[in-house]
Coordinates of C-alpha atoms in Angstrom, one line a residue:
X1 CA 113.3 4.1 -121.5
X2 CA 115.8 5.9 -123.3
X3 CA 115.6 8.7 -121.0
X4 CA 115.6 7.0 -117.8
X5 CA 118.3 4.6 -119.2
X6 CA 119.7 8.5 -119.2
X7 CA 119.4 9.7 -116.1
X8 CA 120.3 6.7 -114.0
X9 CA 124.2 7.3 -115.6
X10 CA 124.4 10.9 -115.5
X11 CA 123.4 10.1 -111.6
X12 CA 126.0 7.5 -111.7
X13 CA 128.7 8.7 -113.2
X14 CA 128.7 12.8 -112.1
X15 CA 128.7 12.1 -108.5
X16 CA 131.4 13.7 -106.7
X17 CA 134.6 11.8 -106.6
X18 CA 135.9 12.8 -103.2
X19 CA 133.1 10.6 -102.2
X20 CA 134.7 6.8 -103.7
X21 CA 136.6 6.2 -100.6
X22 CA 137.4 9.9 -99.7
X23 CA 140.2 10.1 -101.9
X24 CA 141.3 13.5 -102.4
X25 CA 140.0 14.9 -106.2
X26 CA 143.0 13.8 -109.0
X27 CA 145.2 16.7 -110.6
X28 CA 144.2 17.0 -114.4
X29 CA 145.6 18.8 -117.4
X30 CA 143.2 20.3 -120.3
X31 CA 145.1 20.9 -123.8
X32 CA 147.3 19.2 -125.7
X33 CA 150.6 21.6 -125.2
X34 CA 149.0 21.1 -121.0
X35 CA 148.9 17.1 -121.2
X36 CA 152.4 17.4 -123.1
X37 CA 154.1 19.3 -119.2
X38 CA 151.9 17.0 -117.5
X39 CA 153.4 14.2 -119.4
X40 CA 157.0 15.2 -118.5
X41 CA 156.7 15.9 -114.6
X42 CA 154.9 12.7 -114.5
X43 CA 158.2 11.2 -115.9
X44 CA 159.7 13.5 -113.9
X45 CA 159.0 12.6 -111.3
X46 CA 158.5 8.5 -111.7
X47 CA 162.2 8.6 -112.5
X48 CA 162.5 10.3 -108.5
X49 CA 160.4 7.9 -107.7
X50 CA 161.9 5.1 -108.2
X51 CA 165.8 6.2 -108.2
X52 CA 164.3 6.8 -104.3
X53 CA 163.7 3.1 -104.5
X54 CA 166.2 0.4 -101.9
X55 CA 167.2 -3.0 -104.1
X56 CA 165.0 -6.0 -103.4
X57 CA 165.6 -10.3 -103.2
X58 CA 164.4 -11.6 -106.4
X59 CA 161.2 -13.7 -105.4
X60 CA 161.6 -17.3 -106.9
X61 CA 157.8 -16.7 -108.8
X62 CA 155.4 -19.3 -108.3
X63 CA 153.4 -21.4 -109.8
X64 CA 149.6 -19.4 -109.6
X65 CA 146.9 -21.7 -109.8
X66 CA 143.1 -23.1 -109.3
X67 CA 142.5 -26.7 -109.0
X68 CA 146.0 -27.3 -110.3
X69 CA 145.6 -25.5 -113.4
X70 CA 147.1 -22.4 -113.9
X71 CA 144.0 -19.8 -113.7
X72 CA 145.3 -17.8 -110.9
X73 CA 146.5 -15.2 -113.4
X74 CA 143.1 -15.1 -115.5
X75 CA 140.6 -15.1 -112.8
X76 CA 142.9 -11.9 -111.5
X77 CA 143.5 -10.1 -114.6
X78 CA 139.3 -10.3 -114.9
X79 CA 138.5 -9.8 -111.6
X80 CA 141.0 -6.3 -112.1
X81 CA 139.7 -5.9 -116.1
X82 CA 135.6 -5.7 -115.2
X83 CA 134.7 -2.6 -116.8
X84 CA 137.3 -3.1 -119.8
X85 CA 134.8 -6.8 -120.0
X86 CA 131.6 -5.3 -120.1
X87 CA 132.8 -2.2 -122.6
X88 CA 133.4 -5.9 -125.4
X89 CA 131.1 -7.6 -124.9
X90 CA 127.8 -5.3 -123.5
X91 CA 126.2 -4.2 -126.4
X92 CA 125.5 -0.7 -126.9
X93 CA 120.8 0.0 -127.2
X94 CA 118.6 1.7 -129.0
X95 CA 115.9 1.7 -130.9
X96 CA 115.6 2.9 -135.6
X97 CA 113.1 4.2 -137.2
X98 CA 112.2 3.6 -140.8
X99 CA 109.3 5.5 -142.0
X100 CA 106.8 4.7 -140.1
X101 CA 107.7 1.0 -138.4
X102 CA 110.3 1.0 -134.5
X103 CA 112.5 -1.5 -134.8
X104 CA 115.3 -2.2 -132.0
X105 CA 118.8 -2.4 -132.1
X106 CA 122.1 -3.2 -130.5
X107 CA 125.1 -2.8 -131.2
X108 CA 128.9 -3.3 -130.2
X109 CA 131.0 0.3 -131.7
X110 CA 134.4 -0.3 -131.3
X111 CA 136.6 2.8 -131.4
X112 CA 140.3 3.5 -132.0
X113 CA 141.9 6.8 -130.7
X114 CA 144.0 8.7 -132.3
X115 CA 146.3 11.5 -132.3
X116 CA 147.7 13.6 -129.3
X117 CA 146.1 13.5 -125.9
X118 CA 143.5 17.2 -125.6
X119 CA 142.9 16.7 -121.1
X120 CA 144.8 14.0 -118.7
X121 CA 144.6 13.4 -115.1
X122 CA 146.5 10.7 -112.4
X123 CA 145.2 10.0 -108.8
X124 CA 146.9 11.4 -106.0
X125 CA 150.0 10.0 -105.0
X126 CA 149.6 7.7 -108.2
X127 CA 152.5 7.7 -111.8
X128 CA 149.8 6.4 -114.2
X129 CA 149.0 9.1 -116.9
X130 CA 145.0 8.5 -117.8
X131 CA 143.8 10.6 -121.2
X132 CA 142.0 11.2 -123.7
X133 CA 141.4 11.8 -127.1
X134 CA 139.4 14.0 -129.2
X135 CA 140.4 12.6 -132.3
X136 CA 138.6 8.6 -132.8
X137 CA 138.0 6.6 -135.3
X138 CA 134.5 4.0 -135.2
X139 CA 134.0 0.1 -136.3
X140 CA 130.4 -0.3 -135.9
X141 CA 128.7 -4.1 -135.8
X142 CA 125.4 -4.1 -134.9
X143 CA 122.0 -6.1 -135.1
X144 CA 118.4 -4.6 -136.0
X145 CA 114.7 -6.4 -135.6
X146 CA 111.3 -4.7 -136.2
X147 CA 108.2 -6.8 -135.5
X148 CA 106.8 -6.4 -139.4
X149 CA 110.8 -5.6 -140.4
X150 CA 112.1 -9.2 -139.6
X151 CA 116.0 -8.5 -138.7
X152 CA 119.3 -7.5 -140.5
X153 CA 122.3 -6.4 -139.9
X154 CA 124.9 -3.7 -140.9
X155 CA 128.8 -3.0 -140.0
X156 CA 129.1 1.0 -139.7
X157 CA 132.8 2.8 -140.4
X158 CA 133.6 6.2 -139.2
X159 CA 134.5 9.8 -137.5
X160 CA 134.0 10.8 -134.6
X161 CA 135.3 14.3 -132.5
X162 CA 134.6 14.2 -129.1
X163 CA 135.4 17.5 -126.8
X164 CA 136.2 16.7 -123.2
X165 CA 138.1 18.7 -120.7
X166 CA 139.1 16.9 -117.7
X167 CA 136.8 19.0 -115.4
X168 CA 134.4 18.0 -117.7
X169 CA 131.9 15.8 -117.0
X170 CA 129.4 16.0 -119.6
X171 CA 131.0 16.0 -123.3
X172 CA 129.5 16.8 -126.3
X173 CA 130.8 15.6 -130.3
X174 CA 129.9 14.8 -134.0
X175 CA 130.4 12.1 -136.0
X176 CA 130.3 11.4 -139.6
X177 CA 130.1 7.6 -141.3
X178 CA 129.0 5.3 -143.9
X179 CA 127.1 2.4 -143.1
X180 CA 126.6 -0.5 -144.8
X181 CA 123.2 -2.3 -144.5
X182 CA 121.1 -6.5 -145.2
X183 CA 117.9 -7.8 -144.1
X184 CA 114.9 -5.8 -143.6
X185 CA 113.3 -6.2 -146.2
X186 CA 116.1 -3.5 -148.1
X187 CA 118.4 -4.3 -150.6
X188 CA 122.2 -4.3 -149.7
X189 CA 122.9 -0.6 -149.5
X190 CA 125.5 2.3 -148.3
X191 CA 124.6 5.3 -146.7
X192 CA 126.0 8.7 -145.2
X193 CA 125.5 9.0 -141.8
X194 CA 126.2 12.2 -139.0
X195 CA 125.8 12.1 -135.4
X196 CA 125.7 13.5 -132.4
X197 CA 126.9 12.6 -129.7
X198 CA 127.1 13.2 -125.3
X199 CA 129.9 11.3 -123.3
X200 CA 128.5 11.1 -119.8
X201 CA 132.0 10.8 -117.2
X202 CA 134.5 11.9 -115.0
X203 CA 137.9 12.8 -117.5
X204 CA 140.0 11.2 -117.8
X205 CA 139.3 7.2 -116.4
X206 CA 138.0 4.5 -118.9
X207 CA 134.4 3.8 -118.8
X208 CA 131.6 6.8 -120.4
X209 CA 128.5 6.5 -120.7
X210 CA 128.2 7.3 -124.9
X211 CA 124.5 8.2 -125.7
X212 CA 124.0 9.0 -128.9
X213 CA 121.7 10.1 -132.2
X214 CA 121.8 9.3 -135.9
X215 CA 120.8 9.9 -140.1
X216 CA 120.8 7.6 -141.8
X217 CA 120.9 8.2 -145.7
X218 CA 120.8 5.6 -147.7
X219 CA 121.0 5.3 -151.1
X220 CA 118.4 3.1 -152.4
X221 CA 115.9 1.1 -150.7
X222 CA 111.5 1.8 -149.3
X223 CA 112.7 3.3 -146.1
X224 CA 116.5 6.1 -147.2
X225 CA 116.3 7.7 -144.0
X226 CA 116.4 6.5 -140.6
X227 CA 116.5 7.8 -137.4
X228 CA 118.1 5.8 -134.0
X229 CA 119.2 7.0 -130.6
X230 CA 121.3 4.4 -128.6
X231 CA 123.5 4.4 -125.6
X232 CA 125.8 2.6 -124.7
X233 CA 129.1 1.7 -122.3
X234 CA 132.6 2.9 -123.6
X235 CA 136.0 2.3 -122.4
X236 CA 137.2 5.1 -123.7

C-alpha cells in the first residue's frame, strides 16, 4: 500500500512544469550565496516595477458578504489556499512494527524551517520568491492502533536536515528526535529515534510529499525497538 502511494506521489510531483498550463520553467538558484543574490535581484526588480506604475484612484471597499454575512473573504482565502489546508488537516498515513505486531499510524507532523534559504525560485513574471530551508525543527503528534495492542498516543520532537536543490524533484534527508508514548500496553516512556526521509516535489513551490523511515529505541517497556514508515503531504 505504501509502495503504491509512493509511486502515485512520485508521478504526480515529477510531471514536467511545462505541462502546467504551458507556463515557462521558473527561475531558480541553489546555495545560500546564490539565493541571497537572487532575493536581492528580486527586490531591485520589484522596486523598479513599482516605480513604473501609475497612481490609481482610490476605490472605496464594499462589503463582501454571502447571505448577508462576511463570508466572502474567508471563501476566497480558502479557495486560494487549498494546499495549505490539506497539508494542515490531512494526516500522514503509516505503519509500525512492534516486535512481530503491525499497527496503523496517523500523525500530523508540524514543520518549523530555520536558517537561510539554500534553494529558491520564482515564476516568470512574478516577484514572489519561494525558498527551501535545509534545517527544520519538528513537532509530531500521532495516534497508533493495533488489533492486539489497543490504541495509543505519541508526541515527537526532533530535528531534520533536508537537502533539496532547486532543480531536483527528489530531496534526501535525515533526522533525529525523541518520542513520548502513552498507551499500546506499554508504560509511559521516551525514546531516541533516528530517521531517514525522502521528499518528493518541485522545489521550491510549497507542497511536497514526504516518505520517512524511523527506528524508535525506547528506554523501557516490552517492545523497545519499533520500526515506522509513513507517507504524508506537507506544505514546506
